[in-house]
Coordinates of C-alpha atoms in Angstrom, one line a residue:
M4 CA 3.6 -7.5 -92.0
T5 CA 6.7 -7.6 -90.0
S6 CA 9.8 -7.6 -92.1
N7 CA 12.6 -10.3 -91.6
P8 CA 16.1 -9.1 -91.6
L9 CA 17.7 -12.4 -91.4
A10 CA 18.6 -14.9 -94.1
V11 CA 16.3 -18.1 -94.4
I12 CA 18.5 -21.3 -95.2
D13 CA 16.5 -24.4 -96.2
I14 CA 18.8 -27.2 -95.2
S15 CA 16.7 -29.7 -97.3
K16 CA 18.0 -28.2 -100.5
P17 CA 21.2 -29.2 -102.2
Q18 CA 24.4 -28.2 -100.4
E19 CA 25.8 -25.9 -103.3
E20 CA 22.6 -23.9 -103.2
I21 CA 22.7 -23.0 -99.6
T22 CA 26.4 -22.9 -98.3
P23 CA 27.1 -19.3 -99.8
G24 CA 24.0 -17.9 -98.0
L25 CA 24.8 -19.8 -95.0
L26 CA 28.4 -18.4 -94.7
A27 CA 27.4 -14.8 -95.5
A28 CA 24.8 -15.0 -92.6
A29 CA 27.3 -16.5 -90.1
V30 CA 30.0 -13.8 -91.0
K31 CA 27.8 -10.8 -91.2
Q32 CA 25.0 -11.2 -88.7
G33 CA 25.7 -14.4 -86.8
F34 CA 22.0 -15.2 -86.8
L35 CA 19.7 -16.9 -89.4
F36 CA 16.6 -18.9 -89.8
V37 CA 16.9 -22.6 -90.6
D38 CA 14.0 -24.3 -92.5
G39 CA 13.6 -27.8 -93.8
H40 CA 14.6 -29.2 -90.5
G41 CA 11.8 -31.9 -90.6
I42 CA 10.3 -31.4 -87.2
P43 CA 6.5 -31.5 -87.3
K44 CA 4.5 -28.5 -86.1
D45 CA 2.4 -30.8 -83.9
Q46 CA 5.5 -31.9 -82.0
V47 CA 6.7 -28.3 -81.4
D48 CA 3.2 -27.2 -80.1
K49 CA 3.2 -30.3 -77.6
L50 CA 6.6 -29.1 -76.3
F51 CA 5.2 -25.5 -75.8
E52 CA 2.1 -27.1 -74.0
L53 CA 4.4 -29.3 -71.8
S54 CA 6.5 -26.2 -70.9
K55 CA 3.6 -24.0 -70.0
E56 CA 2.0 -27.0 -68.0
Y57 CA 5.3 -27.6 -66.0
F58 CA 6.0 -23.9 -65.1
T59 CA 2.4 -22.8 -64.3
T60 CA 1.0 -25.7 -62.5
T61 CA 4.0 -27.2 -60.6
P62 CA 4.3 -25.8 -57.0
E63 CA 7.2 -23.7 -56.5
K64 CA 8.3 -26.1 -53.7
E65 CA 8.3 -29.1 -56.1
K66 CA 10.4 -27.1 -58.6
L67 CA 12.9 -26.0 -56.1
K68 CA 13.5 -29.8 -55.5
Y69 CA 15.5 -29.9 -58.7
L70 CA 17.6 -26.8 -58.6
I71 CA 20.4 -26.5 -61.1
N72 CA 23.6 -28.2 -60.3
P73 CA 26.5 -25.9 -61.0
D74 CA 28.8 -28.7 -61.9
N75 CA 26.8 -29.8 -64.8
N76 CA 24.3 -27.2 -65.6
I77 CA 21.4 -29.4 -65.1
G78 CA 18.2 -28.5 -63.3
Y79 CA 15.7 -25.7 -62.6
T80 CA 16.8 -22.1 -62.8
H81 CA 14.5 -19.8 -60.5
F82 CA 13.8 -16.1 -61.2
G83 CA 16.9 -14.1 -60.6
S84 CA 19.4 -16.8 -60.8
E85 CA 21.0 -15.5 -63.9
Q86 CA 22.3 -12.2 -64.7
L87 CA 23.4 -12.2 -68.3
D88 CA 24.2 -8.6 -68.5
P89 CA 26.2 -7.5 -65.4
R90 CA 25.3 -4.0 -66.0
K91 CA 21.6 -4.7 -65.4
T92 CA 19.3 -6.3 -62.9
K93 CA 19.1 -10.0 -62.6
D94 CA 17.0 -11.7 -65.4
F95 CA 13.4 -12.3 -64.4
K96 CA 12.7 -15.7 -66.1
E97 CA 12.7 -19.3 -65.0
G98 CA 13.8 -22.4 -67.0
Y99 CA 14.6 -26.1 -66.8
N100 CA 17.9 -27.4 -68.1
F101 CA 18.2 -31.0 -69.5
G102 CA 21.8 -32.3 -69.8
Y103 CA 24.0 -35.5 -69.7
I104 CA 22.0 -36.5 -73.0
D105 CA 22.7 -39.5 -75.0
F106 CA 21.9 -38.4 -78.6
E107 CA 21.4 -42.0 -79.8
T108 CA 19.0 -43.3 -77.2
G109 CA 17.5 -40.0 -76.1
E110 CA 18.4 -40.6 -72.6
F111 CA 18.8 -37.5 -70.5
N112 CA 19.8 -36.4 -66.9
Q113 CA 21.8 -39.5 -66.6
S114 CA 23.8 -40.1 -63.5
K115 CA 27.5 -39.0 -63.9
Q116 CA 28.7 -42.6 -63.8
D117 CA 26.3 -43.7 -66.4
Y118 CA 27.2 -40.6 -68.6
Y119 CA 30.9 -41.1 -68.6
R120 CA 30.9 -44.9 -68.8
S121 CA 31.8 -45.0 -72.6
K122 CA 35.0 -43.0 -71.5
N123 CA 35.9 -45.6 -68.9
K124 CA 36.5 -42.8 -66.6
D125 CA 36.8 -43.7 -62.8
I126 CA 34.2 -41.6 -61.3
K127 CA 34.8 -41.8 -57.5
E128 CA 31.9 -39.6 -56.4
D129 CA 28.6 -40.4 -58.5
V130 CA 26.1 -37.5 -59.0
Q131 CA 22.5 -38.3 -59.7
N132 CA 20.5 -36.1 -61.9
P133 CA 16.7 -36.8 -60.8
I134 CA 14.2 -36.2 -63.6
P135 CA 11.0 -34.2 -62.2
P136 CA 7.9 -36.7 -62.6
Y137 CA 6.2 -34.5 -65.1
F138 CA 9.1 -34.8 -67.4
K139 CA 9.3 -38.5 -66.9
Q140 CA 5.8 -38.8 -68.1
N141 CA 6.8 -36.9 -71.4
S142 CA 10.1 -38.4 -71.8
Q143 CA 9.4 -39.8 -75.3
L144 CA 8.5 -36.4 -76.6
L145 CA 11.6 -34.9 -75.1
S146 CA 14.0 -37.6 -76.2
D147 CA 12.8 -37.5 -79.8
T148 CA 13.1 -33.7 -79.9
M149 CA 16.7 -33.7 -78.5
I150 CA 17.9 -36.3 -80.8
R151 CA 16.5 -34.5 -83.8
L152 CA 17.8 -31.2 -82.8
H153 CA 21.4 -32.7 -82.4
Q154 CA 21.1 -34.2 -85.9
I155 CA 20.2 -30.8 -87.3
A156 CA 23.2 -29.2 -85.4
R157 CA 25.5 -31.8 -86.9
E158 CA 24.1 -30.9 -90.4
I159 CA 24.6 -27.2 -89.9
M160 CA 28.1 -27.7 -88.8
K161 CA 29.0 -29.9 -91.8
L162 CA 27.6 -27.1 -94.0
I163 CA 29.8 -24.6 -92.2
A164 CA 32.8 -26.7 -92.9
I165 CA 32.0 -27.0 -96.5
S166 CA 31.2 -23.1 -96.7
L167 CA 34.8 -22.5 -95.1
N168 CA 36.3 -24.7 -97.8
I169 CA 37.7 -27.2 -95.2
E170 CA 38.9 -30.3 -97.0
N171 CA 37.6 -32.5 -94.2
Q172 CA 33.9 -31.8 -94.3
Q173 CA 33.4 -33.8 -91.0
F174 CA 36.0 -31.4 -89.2
F175 CA 33.3 -30.1 -86.8
T176 CA 30.9 -33.0 -86.7
E177 CA 33.5 -35.6 -85.8
K178 CA 33.9 -33.6 -82.5
L179 CA 30.0 -33.7 -82.1
R180 CA 29.4 -37.5 -81.8
P181 CA 26.1 -38.4 -80.4
K182 CA 27.4 -40.7 -77.5
E183 CA 30.4 -38.7 -76.3
P184 CA 30.1 -36.6 -73.2
N185 CA 29.6 -32.9 -74.0
G186 CA 28.2 -29.7 -72.6
S187 CA 24.9 -29.6 -74.6
I188 CA 21.8 -28.4 -72.9
F189 CA 18.2 -28.7 -73.9
R190 CA 16.3 -25.9 -72.3
I191 CA 12.7 -24.8 -71.7
L192 CA 12.2 -21.2 -70.6
R193 CA 9.2 -19.0 -69.3
Y194 CA 9.4 -15.2 -69.3
P195 CA 6.4 -13.9 -67.1
L196 CA 4.4 -11.1 -68.5
I197 CA 4.4 -9.3 -65.1
R198 CA 7.6 -8.7 -63.3
N199 CA 6.7 -9.3 -59.6
D200 CA 10.0 -9.5 -57.9
G201 CA 9.8 -6.1 -56.2
N202 CA 12.0 -4.5 -58.9
D203 CA 8.9 -3.2 -60.9
I204 CA 7.2 -1.2 -57.8
N205 CA 6.9 2.4 -59.0
S206 CA 9.6 1.9 -61.5
T207 CA 10.0 4.3 -64.5
D208 CA 12.9 2.4 -66.0
E209 CA 11.5 0.8 -69.2
D210 CA 14.5 -1.5 -69.4
L211 CA 13.9 -2.9 -66.0
L212 CA 10.2 -3.5 -66.7
S213 CA 10.7 -5.0 -70.2
I214 CA 14.1 -6.7 -70.4
R215 CA 13.8 -10.3 -69.3
A216 CA 17.1 -11.7 -70.6
G217 CA 20.0 -9.3 -70.4
A218 CA 22.4 -8.5 -73.4
H219 CA 24.7 -11.3 -73.9
T220 CA 26.3 -13.7 -76.4
D221 CA 26.0 -17.6 -76.2
Y222 CA 28.8 -19.6 -74.9
G223 CA 28.8 -22.6 -77.3
A224 CA 29.0 -23.5 -80.9
L225 CA 25.5 -23.2 -81.9
T226 CA 22.2 -22.3 -80.4
L227 CA 18.8 -23.7 -82.0
L228 CA 15.7 -21.8 -80.9
F229 CA 11.9 -22.5 -81.3
Q230 CA 9.8 -19.3 -80.9
K231 CA 6.1 -19.3 -80.5
E232 CA 3.9 -17.3 -82.6
A233 CA 2.8 -13.9 -81.2
Q234 CA 5.5 -14.3 -78.3
Q235 CA 8.6 -12.8 -80.0
G236 CA 10.9 -10.7 -78.0
L237 CA 14.4 -11.7 -79.2
Q238 CA 16.3 -8.7 -80.2
L239 CA 19.8 -8.5 -82.1
Q240 CA 22.6 -6.0 -81.6
L241 CA 24.0 -6.2 -85.2
D242 CA 25.9 -2.8 -85.0
E243 CA 28.5 -2.8 -82.3
D244 CA 29.0 1.0 -83.0
N245 CA 25.4 1.6 -82.1
P246 CA 24.8 -0.3 -78.8
D247 CA 21.2 1.3 -78.5
E248 CA 20.1 0.0 -81.8
W249 CA 18.3 -3.3 -81.5
L250 CA 16.7 -5.3 -84.2
N251 CA 13.5 -7.4 -83.7
V252 CA 13.6 -11.0 -84.7
P253 CA 10.1 -12.0 -86.1
Y254 CA 8.3 -15.2 -86.1
I255 CA 8.0 -16.7 -89.5
K256 CA 6.4 -19.8 -91.0
S257 CA 7.8 -22.8 -92.5
A258 CA 7.7 -23.0 -96.4
H259 CA 7.0 -26.8 -95.9
K260 CA 3.5 -27.9 -95.0
D261 CA 2.7 -29.1 -91.4
M262 CA 6.1 -28.3 -90.3
A263 CA 7.2 -26.3 -87.3
A264 CA 8.4 -22.7 -87.7
P265 CA 12.0 -22.3 -88.9
L266 CA 14.5 -22.5 -86.1
V267 CA 16.3 -19.3 -85.1
V268 CA 20.0 -20.3 -85.2
N269 CA 22.9 -18.3 -83.9
F270 CA 26.7 -19.0 -83.6
G271 CA 28.2 -18.8 -80.3
D272 CA 31.4 -17.6 -78.5
L273 CA 33.0 -21.0 -78.8
L274 CA 32.7 -21.1 -82.7
N275 CA 33.7 -17.5 -82.8
F276 CA 37.0 -18.3 -80.8
W277 CA 37.5 -21.5 -82.9
T278 CA 37.2 -19.7 -86.2
Q279 CA 39.4 -16.7 -84.8
G280 CA 36.4 -14.3 -85.3
V281 CA 35.2 -15.4 -88.7
L282 CA 31.9 -16.6 -87.6
K283 CA 29.9 -13.8 -85.6
S284 CA 28.7 -14.2 -82.1
T285 CA 26.1 -11.7 -81.8
T286 CA 24.9 -9.9 -78.7
H287 CA 21.2 -10.3 -78.2
R288 CA 18.6 -10.0 -75.5
V289 CA 14.8 -10.8 -74.7
K290 CA 12.8 -7.7 -74.3
F291 CA 8.9 -7.5 -74.0
S292 CA 7.8 -4.6 -76.3
P293 CA 4.3 -3.1 -76.3
G294 CA 1.8 -4.8 -78.3
E295 CA 1.5 -8.5 -79.0
T296 CA 4.5 -9.6 -77.0
R297 CA 3.2 -7.9 -73.9
N298 CA -0.2 -9.7 -73.8
S299 CA 1.0 -13.1 -72.3
D300 CA 3.9 -15.0 -70.9
R301 CA 6.7 -15.7 -73.4
Y302 CA 8.0 -19.4 -73.7
S303 CA 10.9 -20.6 -75.8
I304 CA 12.5 -24.0 -76.4
V305 CA 16.3 -23.7 -76.8
F306 CA 19.0 -26.3 -77.7
F307 CA 22.6 -25.0 -76.7
V308 CA 25.1 -27.1 -78.8
H309 CA 28.6 -27.9 -77.4
P310 CA 31.3 -30.2 -78.9
E311 CA 32.6 -33.2 -77.0
N312 CA 34.2 -32.1 -73.6
D313 CA 37.5 -33.5 -74.8
A314 CA 37.5 -31.9 -78.1
R315 CA 40.5 -29.7 -78.5
L316 CA 39.9 -26.3 -80.1
E317 CA 42.7 -26.6 -82.6
P318 CA 43.2 -24.2 -85.6
V319 CA 40.5 -24.7 -88.2
P320 CA 42.2 -25.8 -91.3
S321 CA 40.5 -23.2 -93.6
D322 CA 42.3 -20.3 -95.8
I323 CA 39.3 -18.2 -94.8
V324 CA 40.2 -18.6 -91.1
R325 CA 44.1 -18.4 -91.6
K326 CA 43.6 -15.1 -93.5
A327 CA 41.4 -13.7 -90.8
A328 CA 43.8 -14.8 -88.0
N329 CA 46.8 -12.8 -89.7
G330 CA 49.3 -15.4 -88.2
E331 CA 48.0 -15.3 -84.7
D332 CA 47.2 -18.7 -82.8
I333 CA 44.2 -19.2 -80.6
P334 CA 45.1 -20.3 -76.8
Q335 CA 44.8 -24.0 -76.6
M336 CA 42.0 -25.4 -74.5
T337 CA 39.2 -28.1 -74.6
A338 CA 35.5 -27.3 -75.3
L339 CA 34.8 -28.2 -71.8
E340 CA 37.5 -25.7 -70.5
H341 CA 35.8 -23.1 -72.7
L342 CA 32.4 -23.8 -71.4
Q343 CA 33.5 -23.8 -67.7
Q344 CA 35.0 -20.4 -68.1
R345 CA 31.9 -18.9 -69.5
L346 CA 29.7 -20.5 -66.9
K347 CA 31.6 -19.1 -64.1
E348 CA 31.2 -15.6 -65.6
T349 CA 27.3 -16.0 -65.8
Y350 CA 26.5 -17.7 -62.4
N351 CA 29.3 -16.0 -60.3
W352 CA 30.5 -19.6 -59.3

């Protein structure tokens, strides 16, 4: 049986039972499993089926009609369009990013004018974000999932505020309102079993052949990930002094009947920056290892959580954070400015 090195936090339990373990995991590892999320297994199974159907049956020419828009991070990402680790070759994976999401109604890929209407902004040049037909046909499944994942993210952020002894328990969640413009992205990903981009020809470099997403940290506040059983591949670098030591993240089952597997949750660079290093943003990668994870393509479903665009990343009113800061202040910026800075680094914009 595969051992599990990560804490499992059940958010359906009373807050006082789970906040100590949550804080310990956030500080020491930056990764944990979240169970008790209330998402049925059947719903996640359908999402994986949708993802596989889209990537394997949609003609490449059709997918390329919806290429990612660098201004809003929405659309299709083709093989090699990302290079998460600048020291390695480009990442061999494809994905589709859903954005401009209303987390009350579930509308996604809205036009720029519609998305910013609540802010009464004068959008001089509208931008359309057309939805591929296959996703339109399955919009209810996608919308329901996005709404619930955002609710879970808010629950986790409230628990983080409690664990940091912040008097205002809504300190983080009031900057994660469901209808306010933000940089959150819901993403489906496919990592093909065989790397056929020419880089694998006569190669003896194991990393080139097996690493599909280079070593990186995530930009935002939180990342919520669904893995598929027997398609693991996520690895963590928990010991920064030993960069060659990687820990495998296993697939585990929910303790709740008929519920989806626990979410893999990690804390991103924005939350690490915001808490002045208290919450850890851990380097991770995707690597196909010999055995069960090398028998088929790997699919994953990811929700990248960002605060509202205009949220100022002001000092966190926590004695734990103040002690760690040792009198130093963080540079003043908004959540959007932080995101844009990181996106430019990844896509070389």
